[in-house]
GROMACS .gro file of C-alpha atoms in nm:
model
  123
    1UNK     CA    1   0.000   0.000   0.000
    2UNK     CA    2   0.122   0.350  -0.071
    3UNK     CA    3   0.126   0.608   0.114
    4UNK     CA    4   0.009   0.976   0.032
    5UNK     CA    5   0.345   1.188   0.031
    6UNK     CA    6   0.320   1.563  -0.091
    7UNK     CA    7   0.633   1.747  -0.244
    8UNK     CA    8   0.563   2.068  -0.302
    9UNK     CA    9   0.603   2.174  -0.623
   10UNK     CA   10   0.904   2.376  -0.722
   11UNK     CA   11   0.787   2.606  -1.027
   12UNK     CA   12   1.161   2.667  -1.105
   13UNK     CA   13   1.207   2.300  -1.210
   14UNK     CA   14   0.872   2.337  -1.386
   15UNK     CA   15   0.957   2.607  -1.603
   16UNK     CA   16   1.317   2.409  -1.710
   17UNK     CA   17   1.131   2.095  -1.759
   18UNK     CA   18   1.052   2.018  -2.121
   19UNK     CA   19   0.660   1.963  -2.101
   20UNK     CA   20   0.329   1.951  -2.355
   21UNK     CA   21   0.279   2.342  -2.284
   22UNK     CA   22   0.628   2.473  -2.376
   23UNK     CA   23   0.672   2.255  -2.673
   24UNK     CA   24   0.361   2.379  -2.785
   25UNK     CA   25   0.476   2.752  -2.687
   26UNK     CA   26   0.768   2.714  -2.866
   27UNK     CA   27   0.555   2.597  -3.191
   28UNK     CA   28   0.322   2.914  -3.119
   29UNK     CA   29   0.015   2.713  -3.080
   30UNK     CA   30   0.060   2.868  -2.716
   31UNK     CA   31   0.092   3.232  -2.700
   32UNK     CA   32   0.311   3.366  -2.364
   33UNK     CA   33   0.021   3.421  -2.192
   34UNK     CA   34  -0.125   3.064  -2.189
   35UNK     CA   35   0.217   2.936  -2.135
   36UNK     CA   36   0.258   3.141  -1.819
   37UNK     CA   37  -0.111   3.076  -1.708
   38UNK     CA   38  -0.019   2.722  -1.729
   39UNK     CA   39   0.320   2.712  -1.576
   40UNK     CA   40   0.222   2.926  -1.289
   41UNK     CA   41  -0.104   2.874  -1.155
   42UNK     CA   42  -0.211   2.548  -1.277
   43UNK     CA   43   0.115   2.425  -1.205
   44UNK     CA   44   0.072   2.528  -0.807
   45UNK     CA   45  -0.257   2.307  -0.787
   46UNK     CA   46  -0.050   2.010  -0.829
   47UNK     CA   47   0.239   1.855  -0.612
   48UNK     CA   48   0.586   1.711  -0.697
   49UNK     CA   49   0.526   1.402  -0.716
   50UNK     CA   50   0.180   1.439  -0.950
   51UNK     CA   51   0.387   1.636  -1.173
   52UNK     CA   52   0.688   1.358  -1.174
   53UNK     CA   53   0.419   1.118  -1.278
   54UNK     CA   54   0.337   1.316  -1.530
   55UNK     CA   55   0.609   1.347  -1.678
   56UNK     CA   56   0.671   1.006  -1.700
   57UNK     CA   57   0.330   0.929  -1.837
   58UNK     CA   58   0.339   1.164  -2.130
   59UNK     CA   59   0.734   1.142  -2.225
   60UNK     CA   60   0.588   0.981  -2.587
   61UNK     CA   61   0.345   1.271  -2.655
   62UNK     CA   62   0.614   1.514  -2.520
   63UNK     CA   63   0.828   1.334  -2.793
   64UNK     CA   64   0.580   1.288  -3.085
   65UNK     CA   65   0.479   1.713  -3.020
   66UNK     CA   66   0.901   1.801  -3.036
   67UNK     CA   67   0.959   1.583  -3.328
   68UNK     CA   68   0.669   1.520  -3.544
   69UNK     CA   69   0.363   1.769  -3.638
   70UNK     CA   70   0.103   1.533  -3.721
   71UNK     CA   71  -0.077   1.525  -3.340
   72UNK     CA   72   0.036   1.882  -3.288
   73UNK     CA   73  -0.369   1.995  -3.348
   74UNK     CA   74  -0.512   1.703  -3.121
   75UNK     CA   75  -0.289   1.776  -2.815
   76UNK     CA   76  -0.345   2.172  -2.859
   77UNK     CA   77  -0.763   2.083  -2.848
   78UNK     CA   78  -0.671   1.902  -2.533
   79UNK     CA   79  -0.495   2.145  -2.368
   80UNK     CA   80  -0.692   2.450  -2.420
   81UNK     CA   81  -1.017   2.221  -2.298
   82UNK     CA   82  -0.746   2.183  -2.006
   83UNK     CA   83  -0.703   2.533  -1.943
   84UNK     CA   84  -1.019   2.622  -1.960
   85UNK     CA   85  -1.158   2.379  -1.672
   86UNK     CA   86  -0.878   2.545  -1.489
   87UNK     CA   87  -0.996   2.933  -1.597
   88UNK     CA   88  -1.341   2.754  -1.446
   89UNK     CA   89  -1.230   2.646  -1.143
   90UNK     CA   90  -1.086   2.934  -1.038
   91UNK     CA   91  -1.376   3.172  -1.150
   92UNK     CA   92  -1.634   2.927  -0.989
   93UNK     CA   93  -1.436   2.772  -0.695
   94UNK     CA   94  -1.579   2.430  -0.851
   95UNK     CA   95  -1.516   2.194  -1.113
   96UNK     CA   96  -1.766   2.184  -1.392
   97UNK     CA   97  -1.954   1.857  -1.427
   98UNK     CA   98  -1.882   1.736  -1.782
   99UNK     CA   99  -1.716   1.421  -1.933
  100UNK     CA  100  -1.381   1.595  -1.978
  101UNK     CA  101  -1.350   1.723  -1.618
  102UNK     CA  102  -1.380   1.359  -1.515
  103UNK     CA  103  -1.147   1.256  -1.754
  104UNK     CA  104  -0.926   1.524  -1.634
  105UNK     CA  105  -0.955   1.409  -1.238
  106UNK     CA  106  -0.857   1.052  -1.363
  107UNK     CA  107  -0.565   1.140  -1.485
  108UNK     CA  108  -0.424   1.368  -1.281
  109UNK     CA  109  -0.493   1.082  -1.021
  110UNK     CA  110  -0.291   0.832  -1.255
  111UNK     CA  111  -0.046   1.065  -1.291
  112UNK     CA  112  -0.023   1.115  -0.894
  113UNK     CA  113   0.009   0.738  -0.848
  114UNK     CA  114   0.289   0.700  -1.114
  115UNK     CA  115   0.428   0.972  -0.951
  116UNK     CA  116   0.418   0.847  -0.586
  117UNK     CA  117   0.580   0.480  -0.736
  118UNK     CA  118   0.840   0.672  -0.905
  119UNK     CA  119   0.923   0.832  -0.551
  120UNK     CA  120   0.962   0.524  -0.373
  121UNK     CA  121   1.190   0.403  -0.639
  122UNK     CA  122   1.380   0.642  -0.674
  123UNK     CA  123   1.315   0.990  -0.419
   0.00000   0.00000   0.00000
């Protein structure tokens, strides 16, 4: 059984980390703006370890986006959807009820699982 451990989340290492949002920046799908909105205060929401997980979960779309342009459309759609369940949240203080915000909870809980096993493997 794991254990819940929370890292806080250095938005230093963030911002030097290679991730879906600044490829997609640095392709201009992403204008500063988003980048920073993303970065910044979505990134706080999360912990260390969630963001460690994902990461690891996403290194092949983080590859496919920096090497290939075919998915670069796809991924965009799914980020912007993902920002704006954030721009939600924070407006509302709740999370819209839709199929996409409960897709979004799943994986940000997969993520914080792969994370956490990643942790005790290597902290």
């Amino acid at each position: 059984m794991l254990y819940k451990k929370r890292i806080y989340i250095d938005l230093d290492r963030v911002k030097k980390r290679e991730t879906i949002c600044s490829v997609l920046n640095n392709k201009k799908y992403l204008s500063d703006e988003e980048y920073e909105f993303e970065t910044v205060e979505v990134a706080c929401i999360y912990d260390e370890l969630t963001f460690r997980g994902y990461l690891f979960v996403l290194a092949p779309v983080i590859f496919l986006l920096k090497h290939f342009s075919f998915a670069d459309d796809f991924v965009f759609y799914l980020v912007k959807k993902w920002m704006d369940l954030h721009k939600f949240q924070r407006e509302y203080q709740k999370r819209p009820k839709s199929f996409f915000s409960s897709l979004m909870s799943l994986c940000v809980l997969l993520a914080f699982f792969v994370g956490q096993v990643l942790y005790r493997i290597k902290p």
